[in-house]
């Protein structure tokens, strides 16, 4: 295993040196390798991990902060193969498979998330907010009503979680707070 990792480490070092030479000397002229799919984006391993891959001219950066792990680096080997070193683990090759799947040499699989931006439903009625959210591919989560002493929200959304503009996985729930007017103290 140690010899295998040293060989892969040597291959990675050579590949990174080549990639850095290409990107350092005229990055504007460097042509990125066309891949099976665009690897830029957020992935899931089926659990809570949300690694984010960035591919700039065949040099890969893998942000592992969602798992409190250090950033990994790697390179594109060819149209369907990448090589990535995880500094707290090892170096792995991976096969890119359409649609949006990475199969790692350690047996794990990552699936690319096609995230959607959470729309702003503040000041909308519950019915309108529901329609907007479902049209965006999201779901309505918990709905709670609170008395709005400011009298700004008469059966309209006064708060939403996650906030407007946040990226979320399709089907994610958006919790709504509906403001209702006070009954004991009339609004002006």
Coordinates of C-alpha atoms in Angstrom, one line a residue:
X1 CA 0.0 0.0 0.0
X2 CA 2.8 2.4 0.9
X3 CA 4.6 1.7 -2.4
X4 CA 1.3 2.2 -4.3
X5 CA 0.8 5.6 -2.6
X6 CA 4.4 6.6 -3.3
X7 CA 3.9 5.7 -7.0
X8 CA 0.6 7.6 -7.1
X9 CA 2.2 10.5 -5.2
X10 CA 5.0 10.6 -7.9
X11 CA 2.5 10.5 -10.7
X12 CA 0.5 13.3 -9.0
X13 CA 3.6 15.4 -8.4
X14 CA 4.6 15.0 -12.1
X15 CA 1.0 15.8 -13.2
X16 CA 0.8 18.8 -10.9
X17 CA 4.2 20.1 -12.1
X18 CA 3.0 19.8 -15.7
X19 CA -0.3 21.5 -14.9
X20 CA 1.4 24.3 -13.0
X21 CA 3.9 24.8 -15.8
X22 CA 1.0 25.0 -18.3
X23 CA -1.1 27.3 -16.1
X24 CA 1.9 29.4 -15.1
X25 CA 3.2 29.9 -18.6
X26 CA 0.3 31.3 -20.6
X27 CA -2.8 30.1 -18.8
X28 CA -4.9 32.0 -21.3
X29 CA -3.6 29.7 -24.0
X30 CA -3.9 26.4 -22.0
X31 CA -6.8 24.3 -23.2
X32 CA -8.7 22.4 -20.5
X33 CA -9.3 18.8 -21.1
X34 CA -13.0 18.2 -22.1
X35 CA -14.5 16.0 -19.4
X36 CA -17.4 13.5 -19.4
X37 CA -19.2 16.2 -17.3
X38 CA -18.4 19.5 -15.8
X39 CA -16.9 18.7 -12.4
X40 CA -17.2 22.2 -11.0
X41 CA -19.8 22.2 -8.3
X42 CA -21.0 20.6 -5.1
X43 CA -21.1 16.8 -4.6
X44 CA -22.6 14.4 -2.1
X45 CA -21.4 11.0 -0.9
X46 CA -24.9 10.1 0.1
X47 CA -24.3 11.3 3.7
X48 CA -23.6 14.8 5.1
X49 CA -20.4 15.5 3.1
X50 CA -20.7 18.3 0.6
X51 CA -17.3 18.6 -1.1
X52 CA -17.0 21.4 -3.7
X53 CA -14.8 20.8 -6.7
X54 CA -13.2 23.6 -8.7
X55 CA -11.5 22.8 -12.1
X56 CA -9.3 25.5 -13.5
X57 CA -7.3 24.5 -16.5
X58 CA -7.2 20.8 -15.4
X59 CA -5.9 21.7 -11.8
X60 CA -8.5 20.6 -9.3
X61 CA -9.2 22.0 -5.8
X62 CA -11.6 20.0 -3.6
X63 CA -13.0 22.0 -0.7
X64 CA -13.7 19.5 2.1
X65 CA -14.6 22.1 4.8
X66 CA -18.2 20.6 5.1
X67 CA -16.4 17.6 6.8
X68 CA -13.9 19.8 8.7
X69 CA -11.1 18.3 6.5
X70 CA -8.3 20.1 4.6
X71 CA -8.6 21.1 1.0
X72 CA -7.5 18.4 -1.5
X73 CA -5.7 19.1 -4.8
X74 CA -5.5 17.1 -8.0
X75 CA -5.3 17.1 -11.7
X76 CA -7.3 15.9 -14.7
X77 CA -5.6 12.9 -16.3
X78 CA -7.9 12.5 -19.3
X79 CA -11.5 13.0 -20.2
X80 CA -12.8 10.5 -17.7
X81 CA -10.1 10.2 -15.1
X82 CA -8.9 12.5 -12.3
X83 CA -6.2 12.1 -9.6
X84 CA -6.7 13.8 -6.2
X85 CA -4.6 13.9 -3.1
X86 CA -6.5 14.3 0.2
X87 CA -3.8 15.5 2.6
X88 CA -5.4 13.8 5.6
X89 CA -5.9 10.5 3.8
X90 CA -4.3 9.4 0.5
X91 CA -4.2 9.9 -3.2
X92 CA -7.0 8.4 -5.2
X93 CA -7.9 8.1 -8.9
X94 CA -11.5 8.5 -9.9
X95 CA -13.5 7.7 -13.0
X96 CA -16.0 10.2 -14.2
X97 CA -19.3 8.7 -15.3
X98 CA -22.3 10.4 -16.8
X99 CA -24.5 11.6 -15.5
X100 CA -22.5 13.5 -12.8
X101 CA -21.0 10.6 -10.9
X102 CA -17.4 10.2 -9.6
X103 CA -16.3 6.7 -8.7
X104 CA -13.2 6.7 -6.5
X105 CA -10.5 4.0 -6.5
X106 CA -11.3 3.4 -2.8
X107 CA -14.9 2.3 -3.8
X108 CA -16.7 5.4 -2.7
X109 CA -19.0 7.3 -5.1
X110 CA -19.9 11.0 -5.2
X111 CA -22.9 12.4 -7.0
X112 CA -23.0 16.0 -8.2
X113 CA -25.8 18.1 -6.7
X114 CA -27.7 20.3 -9.1
X115 CA -28.4 23.1 -6.6
X116 CA -31.1 25.7 -6.9
X117 CA -31.2 29.2 -5.6
X118 CA -33.9 29.7 -2.9
X119 CA -36.3 32.3 -4.1
X120 CA -37.4 35.3 -2.0
X121 CA -41.0 34.6 -0.8
X122 CA -41.0 37.3 1.9
X123 CA -44.3 39.3 2.0
X124 CA -46.0 36.6 -0.1
X125 CA -49.1 34.8 1.1
X126 CA -48.7 31.1 2.1
X127 CA -50.3 30.0 -1.2
X128 CA -48.1 32.3 -3.3
X129 CA -45.0 31.3 -1.4
X130 CA -45.9 27.6 -1.9
X131 CA -46.4 28.1 -5.6
X132 CA -43.1 30.0 -6.0
X133 CA -41.1 27.4 -4.0
X134 CA -42.5 24.4 -5.8
X135 CA -41.9 26.0 -9.1
X136 CA -38.2 26.4 -8.1
X137 CA -38.1 22.6 -7.2
X138 CA -38.2 23.2 -3.5
X139 CA -40.7 22.1 -0.8
X140 CA -42.5 24.0 2.0
X141 CA -41.2 22.9 5.3
X142 CA -42.5 23.9 8.7
X143 CA -45.0 26.7 8.7
X144 CA -45.5 28.6 11.9
X145 CA -47.7 31.6 12.6
X146 CA -46.5 34.5 14.8
X147 CA -48.3 37.6 15.9
X148 CA -46.8 40.6 14.1
X149 CA -46.9 43.5 16.5
X150 CA -45.4 45.7 13.7
X151 CA -48.6 45.1 11.7
X152 CA -46.4 44.7 8.6
X153 CA -47.5 41.1 7.8
X154 CA -51.2 40.3 7.5
X155 CA -51.1 36.5 6.7
X156 CA -47.9 37.0 4.7
X157 CA -44.4 35.5 5.0
X158 CA -42.3 37.5 7.5
X159 CA -39.3 35.1 7.6
X160 CA -38.0 32.2 5.7
X161 CA -35.2 29.6 6.3
X162 CA -33.0 29.2 4.4
X163 CA -32.7 32.8 3.4
X164 CA -33.4 34.0 -0.1
X165 CA -30.5 33.5 -2.5
X166 CA -29.1 30.5 -0.6
X167 CA -28.2 27.4 -2.7
X168 CA -30.1 24.3 -1.8
X169 CA -30.6 20.8 -3.2
X170 CA -33.7 20.2 -5.2
X171 CA -36.6 19.1 -2.9
X172 CA -35.1 20.8 0.1
X173 CA -37.6 22.3 2.6
X174 CA -38.0 26.0 3.1
X175 CA -39.5 26.9 6.5
X176 CA -41.9 29.8 6.6
X177 CA -43.0 32.2 9.3
X178 CA -46.4 33.8 8.6
X179 CA -47.2 37.0 10.3
X180 CA -50.7 37.5 11.6
X181 CA -52.2 40.7 13.0
X182 CA -52.7 41.1 16.7
X183 CA -56.3 40.7 17.9
X184 CA -56.1 42.5 21.2
X185 CA -54.2 45.6 20.0
X186 CA -55.6 46.8 16.7
X187 CA -53.2 48.0 14.0
X188 CA -53.3 51.6 13.0

